[in-house]
Tab-separated table of C-alpha atoms and ligand atoms in Angstrom:
chain	number	residue	atom	x	y	z
A	77	UNK	CA	2.417	-18.144	-15.492
A	78	UNK	CA	4.479	-15.524	-13.169
A	79	UNK	CA	4.894	-16.231	-9.439
A	80	UNK	CA	6.008	-14.328	-6.337
A	81	UNK	CA	7.581	-16.412	-3.703
A	82	UNK	CA	9.002	-15.699	0.016
A	83	UNK	CA	12.882	-16.713	0.347
A	84	UNK	CA	13.589	-16.942	4.063
A	85	UNK	CA	16.928	-18.898	4.596
A	86	UNK	CA	18.459	-15.649	5.604
A	87	UNK	CA	16.495	-15.155	8.886
A	88	UNK	CA	17.641	-18.359	10.157
A	89	UNK	CA	20.001	-19.296	12.817
A	90	UNK	CA	22.050	-21.044	10.431
A	91	UNK	CA	22.761	-17.627	8.473
A	92	UNK	CA	22.661	-14.812	11.263
A	93	UNK	CA	23.513	-16.713	14.047
A	94	UNK	CA	21.527	-18.226	16.946
A	95	UNK	CA	21.224	-14.678	18.852
A	96	UNK	CA	19.545	-12.873	15.710
A	97	UNK	CA	17.989	-15.789	13.855
A	98	UNK	CA	15.348	-18.493	14.111
A	99	UNK	CA	16.468	-22.023	14.538
A	100	UNK	CA	15.014	-25.062	13.263
A	101	UNK	CA	13.094	-25.885	16.667
A	102	UNK	CA	11.975	-22.243	16.945
A	103	UNK	CA	10.714	-22.434	13.405
A	104	UNK	CA	8.760	-25.499	14.522
A	105	UNK	CA	7.147	-23.824	17.447
A	106	UNK	CA	6.050	-20.918	15.306
A	107	UNK	CA	4.396	-23.576	13.157
A	108	UNK	CA	2.407	-25.216	15.867
A	109	UNK	CA	1.465	-21.755	17.262
A	110	UNK	CA	0.394	-20.387	13.770
A	111	UNK	CA	-1.314	-23.607	12.350
A	112	UNK	CA	-4.367	-23.162	14.551
A	113	UNK	CA	-4.443	-19.439	13.680
A	114	UNK	CA	-4.796	-20.014	10.030
A	115	UNK	CA	-7.549	-22.561	10.810
A	116	UNK	CA	-9.105	-19.665	12.858
A	117	UNK	CA	-8.956	-17.091	10.000
A	118	UNK	CA	-10.317	-19.531	7.371
A	119	UNK	CA	-12.974	-19.963	10.046
A	120	UNK	CA	-13.613	-16.115	10.432
A	121	UNK	CA	-13.872	-15.966	6.635
A	122	UNK	CA	-16.482	-18.456	6.523
A	123	UNK	CA	-17.996	-16.185	8.892
A	124	UNK	CA	-18.104	-13.357	6.688
A	125	UNK	CA	-15.455	-11.491	8.919
A	126	UNK	CA	-12.778	-10.945	6.434
A	127	UNK	CA	-14.774	-9.784	3.543
A	128	UNK	CA	-11.541	-8.675	1.651
A	129	UNK	CA	-10.670	-12.251	1.210
A	130	UNK	CA	-13.567	-12.422	-1.303
A	131	UNK	CA	-12.741	-9.421	-3.586
A	132	UNK	CA	-11.064	-11.302	-6.162
A	133	UNK	CA	-13.673	-13.628	-6.845
A	134	UNK	CA	-16.412	-10.852	-7.283
A	135	UNK	CA	-17.693	-10.686	-10.619
A	136	UNK	CA	-19.858	-7.713	-10.528
A	137	UNK	CA	-17.128	-5.403	-9.417
A	138	UNK	CA	-15.031	-5.652	-12.324
A	139	UNK	CA	-17.890	-5.584	-14.510
A	140	UNK	CA	-19.155	-2.358	-13.506
A	141	UNK	CA	-15.335	-0.780	-13.127
A	142	UNK	CA	-14.990	-1.890	-16.850
A	143	UNK	CA	-18.447	-0.332	-17.599
A	144	UNK	CA	-17.520	2.667	-16.395
A	145	UNK	CA	-13.955	2.652	-17.835
A	146	UNK	CA	-15.229	2.179	-21.298
A	147	UNK	CA	-17.559	5.096	-20.997
A	148	UNK	CA	-15.080	7.429	-20.642
A	149	UNK	CA	-12.930	6.552	-23.480
A	150	UNK	CA	-12.392	9.559	-26.053
A	151	UNK	CA	-13.960	11.698	-23.046
A	152	UNK	CA	-11.087	11.650	-20.516
A	153	UNK	CA	-7.714	13.122	-21.041
A	154	UNK	CA	-6.982	13.265	-17.023
A	155	UNK	CA	-8.062	11.039	-14.258
A	156	UNK	CA	-7.902	12.565	-11.005
A	157	UNK	CA	-8.446	10.598	-8.023
A	158	UNK	CA	-9.389	12.247	-4.650
A	159	UNK	CA	-9.109	10.027	-1.770
A	160	UNK	CA	-6.554	9.489	1.465
A	161	UNK	CA	-5.142	6.329	3.099
A	162	UNK	CA	-6.477	3.155	2.011
A	163	UNK	CA	-8.637	5.528	-0.664
A	164	UNK	CA	-5.507	6.348	-2.355
A	165	UNK	CA	-2.329	4.358	-1.625
A	166	UNK	CA	-3.386	1.407	-3.251
A	167	UNK	CA	-4.186	3.331	-6.690
A	168	UNK	CA	-1.036	4.819	-6.358
A	169	UNK	CA	1.076	1.574	-6.034
A	170	UNK	CA	-0.514	-0.329	-8.853
A	171	UNK	CA	-0.020	2.659	-11.083
A	172	UNK	CA	3.465	3.029	-10.296
A	173	UNK	CA	3.919	-0.861	-10.427
A	174	UNK	CA	2.207	-1.401	-13.866
A	175	UNK	CA	2.652	1.607	-15.746
A	176	UNK	CA	5.938	3.132	-17.261
A	177	UNK	CA	7.618	5.695	-15.286
A	178	UNK	CA	7.103	8.405	-17.936
A	179	UNK	CA	3.392	7.612	-18.243
A	180	UNK	CA	1.824	10.963	-17.594
A	181	UNK	CA	4.353	12.850	-19.480
A	182	UNK	CA	4.363	10.700	-22.640
A	183	UNK	CA	1.279	10.046	-24.730
A	184	UNK	CA	2.873	7.200	-26.612
A	185	UNK	CA	3.406	5.459	-23.400
A	186	UNK	CA	0.084	6.157	-22.116
A	187	UNK	CA	-1.276	4.261	-25.312
A	188	UNK	CA	-4.475	6.537	-25.536
A	189	UNK	CA	-5.165	6.213	-21.680
A	190	UNK	CA	-5.449	9.592	-19.689
A	191	UNK	CA	-2.780	11.154	-17.093
A	192	UNK	CA	-3.458	9.935	-13.808
A	193	UNK	CA	-3.129	12.149	-10.543
A	194	UNK	CA	-3.696	11.191	-7.130
A	195	UNK	CA	-4.326	13.920	-4.374
A	196	UNK	CA	-4.205	12.486	-0.950
A	197	UNK	CA	-3.223	15.726	0.983
A	198	UNK	CA	-4.443	19.101	1.471
A	199	UNK	CA	-1.552	21.090	0.706
A	200	UNK	CA	-2.709	24.397	-0.486
A	201	UNK	CA	0.497	25.071	-2.728
A	202	UNK	CA	0.159	21.555	-4.709
A	203	UNK	CA	-3.720	22.143	-5.034
A	204	UNK	CA	-3.290	25.740	-6.365
A	205	UNK	CA	-0.726	24.482	-9.123
A	206	UNK	CA	-2.973	21.613	-10.062
A	207	UNK	CA	-6.161	24.181	-10.080
A	208	UNK	CA	-3.911	26.507	-12.428
A	209	UNK	CA	-2.910	23.538	-14.852
A	210	UNK	CA	-6.121	21.679	-15.060
A	211	UNK	CA	-8.724	25.085	-15.126
A	212	UNK	CA	-8.624	25.092	-19.300
A	213	UNK	CA	-8.920	21.212	-19.295
A	214	UNK	CA	-11.957	20.514	-16.935
A	215	UNK	CA	-14.247	19.196	-19.880
A	216	UNK	CA	-11.648	16.427	-20.760
A	217	UNK	CA	-10.726	15.464	-16.945
A	218	UNK	CA	-12.934	13.222	-14.770
A	219	UNK	CA	-12.601	13.457	-10.693
A	220	UNK	CA	-13.128	10.042	-8.861
A	221	UNK	CA	-13.754	10.993	-5.365
A	222	UNK	CA	-13.437	8.052	-3.254
A	223	UNK	CA	-14.201	8.102	0.518
A	224	UNK	CA	-15.952	5.134	2.412
A	225	UNK	CA	-17.098	7.218	5.456
A	226	UNK	CA	-17.470	10.245	3.119
A	227	UNK	CA	-16.465	12.518	5.753
A	228	UNK	CA	-12.950	12.716	5.619
A	229	UNK	CA	-11.871	16.296	6.047
A	230	UNK	CA	-8.966	16.217	3.585
A	231	UNK	CA	-10.799	14.492	0.720
A	232	UNK	CA	-14.020	16.415	1.346
A	233	UNK	CA	-12.070	19.633	1.056
A	234	UNK	CA	-10.586	18.855	-2.206
A	235	UNK	CA	-13.767	17.821	-3.503
A	236	UNK	CA	-15.167	20.930	-2.648
A	237	UNK	CA	-12.621	22.710	-4.222
A	238	UNK	CA	-13.109	20.798	-7.461
A	239	UNK	CA	-16.686	20.839	-7.213
A	240	UNK	CA	-17.037	24.912	-7.306
A	241	UNK	CA	-14.111	24.630	-10.185
A	242	UNK	CA	-16.541	22.551	-12.096
A	243	UNK	CA	-19.707	24.303	-11.584
A	244	UNK	CA	-18.256	27.851	-12.149
A	245	UNK	CA	-16.454	26.671	-15.446
A	246	UNK	CA	-19.141	23.981	-16.805
A	247	UNK	CA	-22.350	24.775	-14.955
A	248	UNK	CA	-25.230	21.962	-15.181
A	249	UNK	CA	-22.217	19.518	-17.029
A	250	UNK	CA	-20.444	19.871	-13.587
A	251	UNK	CA	-21.820	16.602	-12.342
A	252	UNK	CA	-20.825	14.515	-15.277
A	253	UNK	CA	-17.264	14.811	-14.497
A	254	UNK	CA	-17.476	13.384	-10.881
A	255	UNK	CA	-17.649	9.687	-9.804
A	256	UNK	CA	-17.980	8.936	-6.683
A	257	UNK	CA	-16.567	5.654	-4.753
A	258	UNK	CA	-18.296	5.353	-1.621
A	259	UNK	CA	-20.614	3.137	0.856
A	260	UNK	CA	-23.690	1.691	-1.057
A	261	UNK	CA	-26.304	3.219	1.188
A	262	UNK	CA	-25.044	5.546	3.980
A	263	UNK	CA	-22.534	8.517	4.530
A	264	UNK	CA	-22.307	12.152	3.281
A	265	UNK	CA	-20.818	11.370	0.070
A	266	UNK	CA	-23.338	8.928	-1.009
A	267	UNK	CA	-25.879	11.510	0.316
A	268	UNK	CA	-24.135	14.008	-2.081
A	269	UNK	CA	-23.733	11.602	-5.033
A	270	UNK	CA	-27.316	10.740	-4.954
A	271	UNK	CA	-28.553	14.186	-4.902
A	272	UNK	CA	-26.195	15.298	-7.393
A	273	UNK	CA	-26.664	12.133	-9.832
A	274	UNK	CA	-23.090	11.354	-9.756
A	275	UNK	CA	-22.201	7.811	-11.276
A	276	UNK	CA	-20.770	5.862	-8.461
A	277	UNK	CA	-19.165	2.905	-7.561
A	278	UNK	CA	-19.385	0.896	-4.217
A	279	UNK	CA	-16.790	0.621	-1.135
A	280	UNK	CA	-17.776	-2.878	-0.613
A	281	UNK	CA	-19.478	-3.585	3.062
A	282	UNK	CA	-17.203	-5.007	5.737
A	283	UNK	CA	-13.854	-3.966	3.703
A	284	UNK	CA	-12.166	-1.322	5.212
A	285	UNK	CA	-9.921	1.299	3.409
A	286	UNK	CA	-6.420	-0.342	3.478
A	287	UNK	CA	-7.993	-3.548	2.640
A	288	UNK	CA	-10.178	-2.070	-0.345
A	289	UNK	CA	-7.554	-1.958	-3.194
A	290	UNK	CA	-8.832	-4.914	-5.077
A	291	UNK	CA	-12.463	-3.562	-4.692
A	292	UNK	CA	-13.711	-0.527	-7.141
A	293	UNK	CA	-11.578	1.753	-4.823
A	294	UNK	CA	-8.418	0.429	-6.444
A	295	UNK	CA	-9.647	-1.012	-9.793
A	296	UNK	CA	-11.192	1.962	-11.254
A	297	UNK	CA	-8.060	4.103	-11.791
A	298	UNK	CA	-6.242	1.023	-12.950
A	299	UNK	CA	-8.684	0.080	-15.389
A	300	UNK	CA	-9.080	3.725	-16.856
A	301	UNK	CA	-5.231	3.802	-17.172
A	302	UNK	CA	-5.097	0.542	-19.309
A	303	UNK	CA	-4.057	-1.716	-16.259
A	304	UNK	CA	-5.312	-5.338	-16.555
A	305	UNK	CA	-7.679	-5.457	-13.796
A	306	UNK	CA	-8.514	-9.167	-14.346
A	307	UNK	CA	-4.945	-10.105	-13.947
A	308	UNK	CA	-4.718	-8.340	-10.587
A	309	UNK	CA	-7.856	-10.212	-9.395
A	310	UNK	CA	-6.607	-13.454	-10.753
A	311	UNK	CA	-3.163	-13.041	-8.786
A	312	UNK	CA	-5.142	-12.548	-5.781
A	313	UNK	CA	-6.991	-16.070	-6.359
A	314	UNK	CA	-3.736	-17.437	-6.876
A	315	UNK	CA	-2.238	-16.466	-4.051
A	316	UNK	CA	-5.522	-17.172	-2.035
A	317	UNK	CA	-4.760	-21.093	-2.510
A	318	UNK	CA	-1.243	-20.669	-0.919
A	319	UNK	CA	-2.436	-18.796	2.005
A	320	UNK	CA	-5.202	-20.879	2.856
A	321	UNK	CA	-3.462	-23.726	3.362
A	322	UNK	CA	-2.608	-25.058	7.129
A	323	UNK	CA	0.394	-26.447	6.238
A	324	UNK	CA	2.672	-23.896	7.848
A	325	UNK	CA	5.891	-24.497	5.545
A	326	UNK	CA	3.907	-24.415	2.345
A	327	UNK	CA	1.982	-21.087	3.271
A	328	UNK	CA	3.792	-17.814	2.563
A	329	UNK	CA	1.555	-15.745	4.506
A	330	UNK	CA	1.743	-17.857	7.764
A	331	UNK	CA	5.695	-17.937	7.329
A	332	UNK	CA	5.783	-14.206	6.664
A	333	UNK	CA	3.697	-13.152	9.689
A	334	UNK	CA	5.511	-15.778	12.142
A	335	UNK	CA	8.811	-14.467	11.167
A	336	UNK	CA	7.614	-10.809	11.725
A	337	UNK	CA	5.992	-11.724	15.087
A	338	UNK	CA	9.067	-13.590	15.955
A	339	UNK	CA	11.361	-10.745	15.574
A	340	UNK	CA	9.116	-8.277	17.114
A	341	UNK	CA	9.316	-10.216	20.310
A	342	UNK	CA	13.052	-10.855	20.124
A	343	UNK	CA	13.906	-7.236	20.177
A	344	UNK	CA	13.632	-6.388	16.346
A	345	UNK	CA	10.470	-4.266	16.277
A	346	UNK	CA	11.208	-2.344	13.180
A	347	UNK	CA	10.258	-3.809	9.716
A	348	UNK	CA	11.888	-2.340	6.480
A	349	UNK	CA	10.630	-3.191	3.330
A	350	UNK	CA	13.048	-2.523	0.461
A	351	UNK	CA	12.282	-3.179	-2.929
A	352	UNK	CA	15.043	-3.218	-5.796
A	353	UNK	CA	12.744	-2.077	-8.414
A	354	UNK	CA	11.484	1.230	-9.115
A	355	UNK	CA	8.165	0.170	-10.072
A	356	UNK	CA	7.517	-1.707	-6.514
A	357	UNK	CA	8.507	1.432	-4.682
A	358	UNK	CA	4.801	2.445	-3.962
A	359	UNK	CA	3.890	-1.162	-2.944
A	360	UNK	CA	6.019	-0.157	0.113
A	361	UNK	CA	4.084	2.571	1.009
A	362	UNK	CA	0.967	0.599	0.685
A	363	UNK	CA	2.078	-1.966	2.854
A	364	UNK	CA	3.449	0.632	5.567
A	365	UNK	CA	-0.189	1.751	6.024
A	366	UNK	CA	-1.659	-1.563	5.965
A	367	UNK	CA	1.003	-2.756	8.603
A	368	UNK	CA	0.940	0.093	10.624
A	369	UNK	CA	-2.876	0.884	11.057
A	370	UNK	CA	-3.750	-2.858	11.418
A	371	UNK	CA	-1.087	-3.679	13.861
A	372	UNK	CA	-0.365	-0.421	15.732
A	373	UNK	CA	-2.786	-1.279	18.713
A	374	UNK	CA	-3.115	-0.476	22.525
A	375	UNK	CA	-5.680	-3.206	23.429
A	376	UNK	CA	-5.623	-6.716	22.840
A	377	UNK	CA	-8.677	-8.565	21.994
A	378	UNK	CA	-9.648	-9.262	25.972
A	379	UNK	CA	-9.333	-5.609	26.361
A	380	UNK	CA	-5.726	-5.827	27.923
A	381	UNK	CA	-2.991	-3.028	27.429
A	382	UNK	CA	-0.499	-4.386	25.326
A	383	UNK	CA	0.582	-1.265	22.815
A	384	UNK	CA	2.109	-3.454	20.242
A	385	UNK	CA	2.909	-2.801	16.684
A	386	UNK	CA	6.086	-3.359	14.447
A	387	UNK	CA	7.421	-0.058	12.716
A	388	UNK	CA	7.223	-0.342	8.842
A	389	UNK	CA	9.636	1.527	7.313
A	390	UNK	CA	10.403	1.956	3.398
A	391	UNK	CA	13.304	2.074	1.830
A	392	UNK	CA	14.244	1.759	-2.025
A	393	UNK	CA	17.152	-0.227	-3.626
A	394	UNK	CA	19.449	1.205	-4.446
A	395	UNK	CA	18.876	4.823	-3.706
A	396	UNK	CA	18.514	4.111	-0.106
A	397	UNK	CA	21.831	2.355	0.228
A	398	UNK	CA	23.258	5.847	-0.029
A	399	UNK	CA	21.214	7.027	2.993
A	400	UNK	CA	19.850	4.447	5.176
A	401	UNK	CA	22.172	1.308	4.947
A	402	UNK	CA	25.014	2.713	7.395
A	403	UNK	CA	22.477	2.614	10.022
A	404	UNK	CA	20.957	-0.549	8.871
A	405	UNK	CA	24.588	-2.340	9.248
A	406	UNK	CA	26.010	-0.593	12.039
A	407	UNK	CA	23.121	1.004	13.795
A	408	UNK	CA	21.215	-1.154	16.508
A	409	UNK	CA	20.109	-4.765	15.446
A	410	UNK	CA	16.593	-3.980	15.755
A	411	UNK	CA	15.368	-4.570	12.451
A	412	UNK	CA	13.919	-7.266	9.929
A	413	UNK	CA	14.613	-6.340	6.353
A	414	UNK	CA	12.336	-7.430	3.422
A	415	UNK	CA	13.630	-7.004	0.181
A	416	UNK	CA	11.825	-7.365	-3.108
A	417	UNK	CA	13.478	-8.439	-5.959
A	418	UNK	CA	12.596	-8.999	-9.873
A	419	UNK	CA	14.086	-11.821	-11.639
A	420	UNK	CA	12.957	-10.781	-15.052
A	421	UNK	CA	12.678	-7.015	-15.707
A	422	UNK	CA	9.908	-5.900	-18.557
A	423	UNK	CA	12.711	-3.794	-20.272
A	424	UNK	CA	16.453	-3.666	-19.654
A	425	UNK	CA	19.055	-0.991	-20.461
A	426	UNK	CA	22.607	-1.859	-21.790
A	427	UNK	CA	25.507	0.238	-19.992
A	428	UNK	CA	27.562	1.927	-22.312
A	429	UNK	CA	31.326	1.520	-22.883
A	430	UNK	CA	33.862	3.202	-20.892
A	431	UNK	CA	35.525	6.290	-21.384
A	432	UNK	CA	39.257	5.904	-22.831
A	433	UNK	CA	40.399	8.027	-19.996
A	434	UNK	CA	38.588	5.936	-17.270
A	435	UNK	CA	39.269	2.213	-18.139
A	436	UNK	CA	38.308	2.002	-14.182
A	437	UNK	CA	34.581	1.940	-15.057
A	438	UNK	CA	35.107	-1.020	-17.678
A	439	UNK	CA	33.508	-3.129	-15.325
A	440	UNK	CA	30.322	-1.619	-16.003
A	441	UNK	CA	30.460	-1.193	-19.814
A	442	UNK	CA	28.270	-3.757	-21.540
A	443	UNK	CA	26.216	-4.944	-18.506
A	444	UNK	CA	22.466	-4.972	-18.287
A	445	UNK	CA	21.395	-2.564	-15.871
A	446	UNK	CA	19.165	-5.167	-14.067
A	447	UNK	CA	22.490	-7.249	-13.677
A	448	UNK	CA	23.794	-4.112	-11.303
A	449	UNK	CA	20.541	-3.753	-9.655
A	450	UNK	CA	20.346	-7.475	-8.576
A	451	UNK	CA	23.870	-7.450	-7.895
A	452	UNK	CA	23.395	-4.480	-5.602
A	453	UNK	CA	20.273	-6.178	-3.691
A	454	UNK	CA	22.720	-8.950	-3.220
A	455	UNK	CA	25.646	-6.944	-2.011
A	456	UNK	CA	23.523	-5.409	0.275
A	457	UNK	CA	22.189	-8.574	1.641
A	458	UNK	CA	25.385	-9.798	1.974
A	459	UNK	CA	26.764	-6.886	3.882
A	460	UNK	CA	23.588	-6.864	6.362
A	461	UNK	CA	24.051	-10.699	7.061
A	462	UNK	CA	27.650	-10.288	7.729
A	463	UNK	CA	26.189	-8.141	10.687
A	464	UNK	CA	23.710	-10.643	11.829
A	465	UNK	CA	20.785	-8.409	10.419
A	466	UNK	CA	17.916	-10.929	9.255
A	467	UNK	CA	16.566	-10.720	5.606
A	468	UNK	CA	13.770	-11.987	3.735
A	469	UNK	CA	13.133	-11.587	0.075
A	470	UNK	CA	9.705	-11.528	-1.758
A	471	UNK	CA	11.014	-12.706	-5.241
A	472	UNK	CA	8.871	-11.494	-8.464
A	473	UNK	CA	9.403	-13.710	-11.408
A	474	UNK	CA	8.289	-10.683	-13.255
A	475	UNK	CA	6.129	-7.344	-12.218
A	476	UNK	CA	3.194	-7.852	-13.865
A	477	UNK	CA	-0.797	-7.707	-12.930
A	478	UNK	CA	-0.626	-11.296	-11.872
A	479	UNK	CA	2.263	-11.067	-9.283
A	480	UNK	CA	1.020	-7.547	-8.032
A	481	UNK	CA	-2.364	-9.149	-7.283
A	482	UNK	CA	-0.624	-12.105	-5.603
A	483	UNK	CA	1.578	-9.519	-3.667
A	484	UNK	CA	-1.428	-7.525	-2.507
A	485	UNK	CA	-3.030	-10.713	-1.266
A	486	UNK	CA	-0.033	-12.343	0.432
A	487	UNK	CA	0.571	-9.114	2.637
A	488	UNK	CA	-3.293	-8.705	3.275
A	489	UNK	CA	-3.262	-12.219	4.638
A	490	UNK	CA	-0.065	-11.822	6.345
A	491	UNK	CA	-1.369	-8.794	8.345
A	492	UNK	CA	-4.440	-10.991	9.191
A	493	UNK	CA	-2.304	-13.751	10.637
A	494	UNK	CA	-0.003	-11.424	12.241
A	495	UNK	CA	-2.992	-9.880	13.879
A	496	UNK	CA	-4.142	-13.185	15.002
A	497	UNK	CA	-0.396	-14.008	16.558
A	498	UNK	CA	-0.749	-10.497	18.441
A	499	UNK	CA	-4.221	-11.519	19.485
A	500	UNK	CA	-5.302	-7.892	18.243
A	501	UNK	CA	-7.828	-6.336	15.988
A	502	UNK	CA	-6.506	-5.559	12.805
A	503	UNK	CA	-9.457	-4.144	11.124
A	504	UNK	CA	-10.287	-0.837	13.114
A	505	UNK	CA	-8.038	2.238	13.295
A	506	UNK	CA	-9.396	3.997	16.349
A	507	UNK	CA	-6.572	6.071	16.793
A	508	UNK	CA	-7.004	7.747	13.246
A	509	UNK	CA	-10.486	8.172	13.789
A	510	UNK	CA	-9.520	10.555	17.049
A	511	UNK	CA	-7.451	12.567	14.717
A	512	UNK	CA	-10.234	12.842	12.192
A	513	UNK	CA	-12.350	14.105	14.880
A	514	UNK	CA	-9.913	16.676	16.365
A	515	UNK	CA	-9.840	18.166	12.936
A	516	UNK	CA	-13.407	18.663	12.879
A	517	UNK	CA	-13.229	20.510	16.322
A	518	UNK	CA	-10.352	22.521	15.293
A	519	UNK	CA	-12.241	23.369	12.035
A	520	UNK	CA	-15.353	24.431	14.668
A	521	UNK	CA	-17.787	21.626	13.280
A	522	UNK	CA	-20.965	21.829	15.037
A	523	UNK	CA	-20.972	19.042	17.754
A	524	UNK	CA	-17.476	18.931	18.318
A	525	UNK	CA	-17.476	21.803	20.698
A	526	UNK	CA	-16.286	19.607	24.056
A	527	UNK	CA	-13.118	18.346	22.092
A	528	UNK	CA	-12.440	21.860	20.694
A	529	UNK	CA	-11.919	22.860	24.290
A	530	UNK	CA	-9.718	19.951	25.320
A	531	UNK	CA	-7.459	20.376	22.317
A	532	UNK	CA	-6.788	24.154	23.217
A	533	UNK	CA	-3.536	23.884	25.583
A	534	UNK	CA	-2.306	21.819	22.410
A	535	UNK	CA	-3.323	24.497	19.543
A	536	UNK	CA	-2.181	27.440	21.341
A	537	UNK	CA	1.510	27.843	21.273
A	538	UNK	CA	3.172	28.581	24.961
A	539	UNK	CA	5.541	31.317	24.306
A	540	UNK	CA	7.625	30.274	27.091
A	541	UNK	CA	8.765	27.224	24.882
A	542	UNK	CA	9.678	29.124	21.862
A	543	UNK	CA	13.512	29.894	20.911
B	893	PA5	O1	-7.613	2.201	5.998
B	893	PA5	C1	-8.341	3.146	6.454
B	893	PA5	O2	-9.841	2.398	7.078
B	893	PA5	C2	-7.989	4.303	6.236
B	893	PA5	O3	-6.755	4.614	5.926
B	893	PA5	C3	-9.352	5.269	5.348
B	893	PA5	O4	-8.935	4.702	4.192
B	893	PA5	C4	-8.787	6.682	5.212
B	893	PA5	O5	-8.830	7.100	6.923
B	893	PA5	C5	-10.024	7.346	4.312
B	893	PA5	O6	-10.965	7.041	4.702
B	893	PA5	P1	-12.504	7.382	3.975
B	893	PA5	O7	-12.234	6.322	2.863
B	893	PA5	O8	-13.498	7.110	4.586
B	893	PA5	O9	-12.416	8.631	3.687
């Protein structure tokens, strides 16, 4: 069995010094403080308040997802997800992690599965280009519109573009090309899906967007693209055992949460996630949303103003060594680094011989590329540690469905525990909701006239300040 593990020695005072690291005594204090919160989270779970925790155990969702995926075989060359935020980032992350880099381009690497596109924006140039391409392929394309609320302007607008396109070209058959993933009973998309006779899957009750990747939200595109969804869910269950224990030093989510919380309070409010593996790059995008939307909050649970929230930053090794590391080493010591490192890559490449005229490249010749990539990770870590920058590493034995499931579950539970340490609600996103409503107002949606008036001073450009 492949596992992931959390290596945290390089946040200790032994490695980065007393000013920037955590001493054994401080670790014991963090353990004391976090242990009752793990118990509290376990109790919340028993009370049904953290439904995302149960997703890996649900047998109905994967069965429904597989039935839909099977029904598409032979009839679907392109699978297109329309969603945003939690209704898109997990799909992208799982696809990048578990399918080959050239998946969309190379039929052989797709192994009979459809191309995958995820539209999580309303950029007209992007959508127009896609519409040009897909126009004569609609009878071989399936659109999975995902929206828990069903009212999100971005998803709704792209859906309406596609709906018209399908109806113009396919007439009565248009509804067969759309699968809606939405609330079981309520919301605009549910209403449309029921009216139009779309096939549907549910966004489970009590599971918010960014916590929903292991539900039909993330599982359908994965299954359709040949990803082992049972492995993903198994990975979630494997991690569940490890993050439920109240034994702090054996609970990777508790340590991850406590370390992050400690550094936030110790003048390091920025949390950089830096995979040294291209396949893991979009997991840092997924993490960035989970972390930012869950932990960025004005109020604590008693209603006091707290204005907390670590700032998540994504970087990619080695690419960002040549763009960010100068700042990371010599700029303010206000960051915690979390590397993602892979022990055994699925494939390797041997670097070719050095040219006769350039013997100075001989040190690379014949080496495995994975060796170079991991050497660069250690080199960056070494350089950061020399400047007392604390670092953790999530070590992947391999990148496969199980370890990706473990990672997702680890960071979800880490987020829950970090929220308890901050004493905030990690499951809501009131600030995002306000932006959604302001968009309605700016687009003249009836009922939002009062808000439209309030927005006018922002919407109207003041000539005095244009240069
Ligand atoms: O995590 C969240 O709740 C958000 O990011 C939502 O997923 C996002 O705003 C999309 O919402 P919906 O699925 O309702 O369209």
